[in-house]
PDB file of C-alpha atoms in Angstrom:
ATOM      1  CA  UNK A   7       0.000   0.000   0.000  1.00  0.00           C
ATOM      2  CA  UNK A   8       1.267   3.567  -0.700  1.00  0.00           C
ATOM      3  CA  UNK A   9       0.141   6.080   1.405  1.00  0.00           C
ATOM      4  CA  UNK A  10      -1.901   9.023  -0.355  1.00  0.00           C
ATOM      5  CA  UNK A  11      -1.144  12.545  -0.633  1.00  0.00           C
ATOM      6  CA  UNK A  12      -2.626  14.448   2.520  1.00  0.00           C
ATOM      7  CA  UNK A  13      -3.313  11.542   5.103  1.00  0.00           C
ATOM      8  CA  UNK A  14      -2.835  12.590   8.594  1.00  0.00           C
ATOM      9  CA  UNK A  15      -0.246  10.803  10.184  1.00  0.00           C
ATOM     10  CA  UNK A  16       0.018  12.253  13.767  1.00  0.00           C
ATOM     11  CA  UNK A  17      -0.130  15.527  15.539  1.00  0.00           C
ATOM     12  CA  UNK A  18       3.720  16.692  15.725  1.00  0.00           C
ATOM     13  CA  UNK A  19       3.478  16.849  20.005  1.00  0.00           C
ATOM     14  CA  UNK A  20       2.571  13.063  19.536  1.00  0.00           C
ATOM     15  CA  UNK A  21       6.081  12.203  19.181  1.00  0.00           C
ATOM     16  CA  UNK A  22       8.581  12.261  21.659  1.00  0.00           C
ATOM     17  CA  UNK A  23      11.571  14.493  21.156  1.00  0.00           C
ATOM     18  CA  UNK A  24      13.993  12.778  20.256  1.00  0.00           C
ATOM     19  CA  UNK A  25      11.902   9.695  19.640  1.00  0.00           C
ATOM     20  CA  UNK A  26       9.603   7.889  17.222  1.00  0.00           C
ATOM     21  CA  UNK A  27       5.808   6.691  17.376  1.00  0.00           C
ATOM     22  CA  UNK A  28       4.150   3.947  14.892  1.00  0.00           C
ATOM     23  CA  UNK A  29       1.007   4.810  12.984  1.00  0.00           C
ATOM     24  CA  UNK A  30      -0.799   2.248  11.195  1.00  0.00           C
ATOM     25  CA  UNK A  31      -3.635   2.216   8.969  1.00  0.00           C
ATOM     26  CA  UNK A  32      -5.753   0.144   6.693  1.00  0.00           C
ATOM     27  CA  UNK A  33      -7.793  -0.073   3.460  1.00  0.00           C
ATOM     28  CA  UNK A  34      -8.957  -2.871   2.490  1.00  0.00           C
ATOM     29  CA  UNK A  35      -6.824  -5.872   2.819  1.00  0.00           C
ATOM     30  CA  UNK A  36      -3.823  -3.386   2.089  1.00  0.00           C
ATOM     31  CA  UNK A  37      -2.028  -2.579   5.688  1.00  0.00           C
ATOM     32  CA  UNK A  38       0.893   0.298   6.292  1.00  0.00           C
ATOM     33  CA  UNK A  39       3.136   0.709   8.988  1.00  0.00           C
ATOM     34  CA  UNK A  40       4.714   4.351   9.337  1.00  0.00           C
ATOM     35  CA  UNK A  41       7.252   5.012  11.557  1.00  0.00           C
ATOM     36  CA  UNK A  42       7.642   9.082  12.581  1.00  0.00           C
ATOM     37  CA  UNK A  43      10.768   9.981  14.078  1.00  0.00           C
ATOM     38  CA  UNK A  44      11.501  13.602  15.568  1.00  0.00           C
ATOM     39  CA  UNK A  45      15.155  14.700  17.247  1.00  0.00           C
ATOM     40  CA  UNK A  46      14.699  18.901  17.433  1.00  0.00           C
ATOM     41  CA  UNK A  47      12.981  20.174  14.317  1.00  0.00           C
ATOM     42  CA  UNK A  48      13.707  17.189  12.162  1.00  0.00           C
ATOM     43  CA  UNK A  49      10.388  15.278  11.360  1.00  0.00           C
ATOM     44  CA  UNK A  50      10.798  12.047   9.200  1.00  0.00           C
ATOM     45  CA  UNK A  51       7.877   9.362   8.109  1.00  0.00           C
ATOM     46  CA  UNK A  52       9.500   5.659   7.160  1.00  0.00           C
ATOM     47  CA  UNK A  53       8.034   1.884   6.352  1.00  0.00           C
ATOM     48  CA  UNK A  54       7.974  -0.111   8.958  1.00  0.00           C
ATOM     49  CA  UNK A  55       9.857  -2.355   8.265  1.00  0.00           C
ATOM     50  CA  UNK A  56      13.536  -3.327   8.665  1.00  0.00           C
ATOM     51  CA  UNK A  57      15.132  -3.116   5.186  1.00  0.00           C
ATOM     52  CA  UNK A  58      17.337  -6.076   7.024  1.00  0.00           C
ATOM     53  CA  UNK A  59      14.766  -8.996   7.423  1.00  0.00           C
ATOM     54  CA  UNK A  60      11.655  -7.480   6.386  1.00  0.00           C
ATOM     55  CA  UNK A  61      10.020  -7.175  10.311  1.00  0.00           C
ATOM     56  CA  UNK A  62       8.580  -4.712  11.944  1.00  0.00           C
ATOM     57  CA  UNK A  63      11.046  -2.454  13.844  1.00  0.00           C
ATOM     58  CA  UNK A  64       9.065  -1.614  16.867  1.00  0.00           C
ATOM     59  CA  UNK A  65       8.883  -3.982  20.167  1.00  0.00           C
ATOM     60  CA  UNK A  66       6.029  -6.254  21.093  1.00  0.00           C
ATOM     61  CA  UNK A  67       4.429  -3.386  23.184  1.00  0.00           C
ATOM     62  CA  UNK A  68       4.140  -1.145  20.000  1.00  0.00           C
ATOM     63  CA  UNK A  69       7.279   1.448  21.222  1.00  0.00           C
ATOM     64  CA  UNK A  70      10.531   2.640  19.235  1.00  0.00           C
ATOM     65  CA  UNK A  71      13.688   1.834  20.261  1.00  0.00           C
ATOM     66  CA  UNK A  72      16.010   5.013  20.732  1.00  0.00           C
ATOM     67  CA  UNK A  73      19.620   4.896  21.253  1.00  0.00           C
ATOM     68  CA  UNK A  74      21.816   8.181  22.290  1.00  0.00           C
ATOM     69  CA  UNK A  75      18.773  10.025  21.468  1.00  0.00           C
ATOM     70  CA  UNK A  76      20.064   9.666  17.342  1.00  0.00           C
ATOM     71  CA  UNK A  77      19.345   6.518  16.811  1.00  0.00           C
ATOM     72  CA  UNK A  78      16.180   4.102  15.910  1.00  0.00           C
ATOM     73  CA  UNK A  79      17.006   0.644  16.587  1.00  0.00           C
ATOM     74  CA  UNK A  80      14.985  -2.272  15.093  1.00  0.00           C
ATOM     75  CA  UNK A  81      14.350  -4.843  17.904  1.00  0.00           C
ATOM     76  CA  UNK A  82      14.560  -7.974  15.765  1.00  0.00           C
ATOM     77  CA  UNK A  83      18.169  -7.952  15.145  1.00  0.00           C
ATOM     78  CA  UNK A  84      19.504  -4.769  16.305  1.00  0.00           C
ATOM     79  CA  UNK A  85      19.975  -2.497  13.380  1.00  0.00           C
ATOM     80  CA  UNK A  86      20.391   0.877  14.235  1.00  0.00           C
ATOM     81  CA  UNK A  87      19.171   3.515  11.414  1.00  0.00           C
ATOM     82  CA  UNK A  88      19.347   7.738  11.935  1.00  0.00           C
ATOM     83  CA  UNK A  89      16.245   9.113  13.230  1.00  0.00           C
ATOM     84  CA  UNK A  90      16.807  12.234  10.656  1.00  0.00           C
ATOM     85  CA  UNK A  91      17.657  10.391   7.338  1.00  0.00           C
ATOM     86  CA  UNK A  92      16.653   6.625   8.461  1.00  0.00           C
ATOM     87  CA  UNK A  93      20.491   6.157   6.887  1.00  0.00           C
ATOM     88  CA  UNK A  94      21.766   2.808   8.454  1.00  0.00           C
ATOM     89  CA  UNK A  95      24.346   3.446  11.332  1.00  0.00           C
ATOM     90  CA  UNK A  96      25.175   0.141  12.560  1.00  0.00           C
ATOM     91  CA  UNK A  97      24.473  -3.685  12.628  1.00  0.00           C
ATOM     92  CA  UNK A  98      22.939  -6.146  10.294  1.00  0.00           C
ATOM     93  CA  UNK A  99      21.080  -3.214   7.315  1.00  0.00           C
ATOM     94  CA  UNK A 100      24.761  -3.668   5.682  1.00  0.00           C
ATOM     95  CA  UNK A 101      24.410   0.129   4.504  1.00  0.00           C
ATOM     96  CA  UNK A 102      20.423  -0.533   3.473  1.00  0.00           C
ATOM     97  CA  UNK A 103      18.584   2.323   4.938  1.00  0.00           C
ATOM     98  CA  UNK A 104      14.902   2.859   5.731  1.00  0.00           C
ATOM     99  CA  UNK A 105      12.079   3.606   3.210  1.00  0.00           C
ATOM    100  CA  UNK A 106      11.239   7.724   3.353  1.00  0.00           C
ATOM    101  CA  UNK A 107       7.835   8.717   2.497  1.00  0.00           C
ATOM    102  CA  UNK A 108       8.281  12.491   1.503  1.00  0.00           C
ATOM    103  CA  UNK A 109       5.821  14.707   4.273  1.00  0.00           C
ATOM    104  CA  UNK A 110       4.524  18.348   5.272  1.00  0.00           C
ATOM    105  CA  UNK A 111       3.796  20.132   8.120  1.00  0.00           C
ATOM    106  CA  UNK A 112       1.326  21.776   8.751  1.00  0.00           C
ATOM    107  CA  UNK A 113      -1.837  22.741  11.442  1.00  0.00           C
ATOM    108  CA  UNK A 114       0.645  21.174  14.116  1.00  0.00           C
ATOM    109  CA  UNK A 115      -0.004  18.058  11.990  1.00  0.00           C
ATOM    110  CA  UNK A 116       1.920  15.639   9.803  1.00  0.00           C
ATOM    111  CA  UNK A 117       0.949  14.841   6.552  1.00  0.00           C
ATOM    112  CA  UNK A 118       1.928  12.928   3.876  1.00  0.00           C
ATOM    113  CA  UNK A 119       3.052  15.298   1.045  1.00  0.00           C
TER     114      UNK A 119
END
């Protein structure tokens, strides 16, 4: 599923800073899994899902992972990706970063763009 132009993700004071939430949402039989990470001004959206082994990166409970207060780490197998750029930094992604979806802010909002 790709995620249409203009759907509300979260309200920006919804995710910790630094941190990251999960939103999900579904149409259909199609299910997505965004990740939004936030560390100062920096607002991301990403898949969920480890470019690694294909799992979800949060933990059972449905929290992120942050390391250093820079870092989203994937609690399968420990990959560690930027929270700005979702660029790997360490462990098994071999360099593989996470999938960006492209988004705007606006009305204290996040949307996809």
């Amino acid at each position: 599923m790709t995620p249409k132009s203009g759907l509300f993700l979260a309200r920006v004071d919804a995710v910790p800073n630094p941190g990251a939430i999960v939103v999900d949402f579904a149409e259909g039989e199609a299910r997505l899994s965004i990740i939004i990470t936030r560390r100062g001004d920096a607002i991301a959206a990403f898949r969920n899902r480890c470019p690694h082994a294909g799992y979800p990166m949060e933990r059972p409970d449905g929290r992120m992972v942050i390391q250093e207060g820079r870092y989203l780490v994937c609690t399968a197998h420990g990959a560690s990706f930027a929270l700005e750029s979702g660029a790997c930094a360490g462990g098994p992604c071999n360099g593989e970063g996470l999938e960006r979806f492209a988004i705007e802010l606006r009305d204290d909002g996040v949307f996809i763009a």
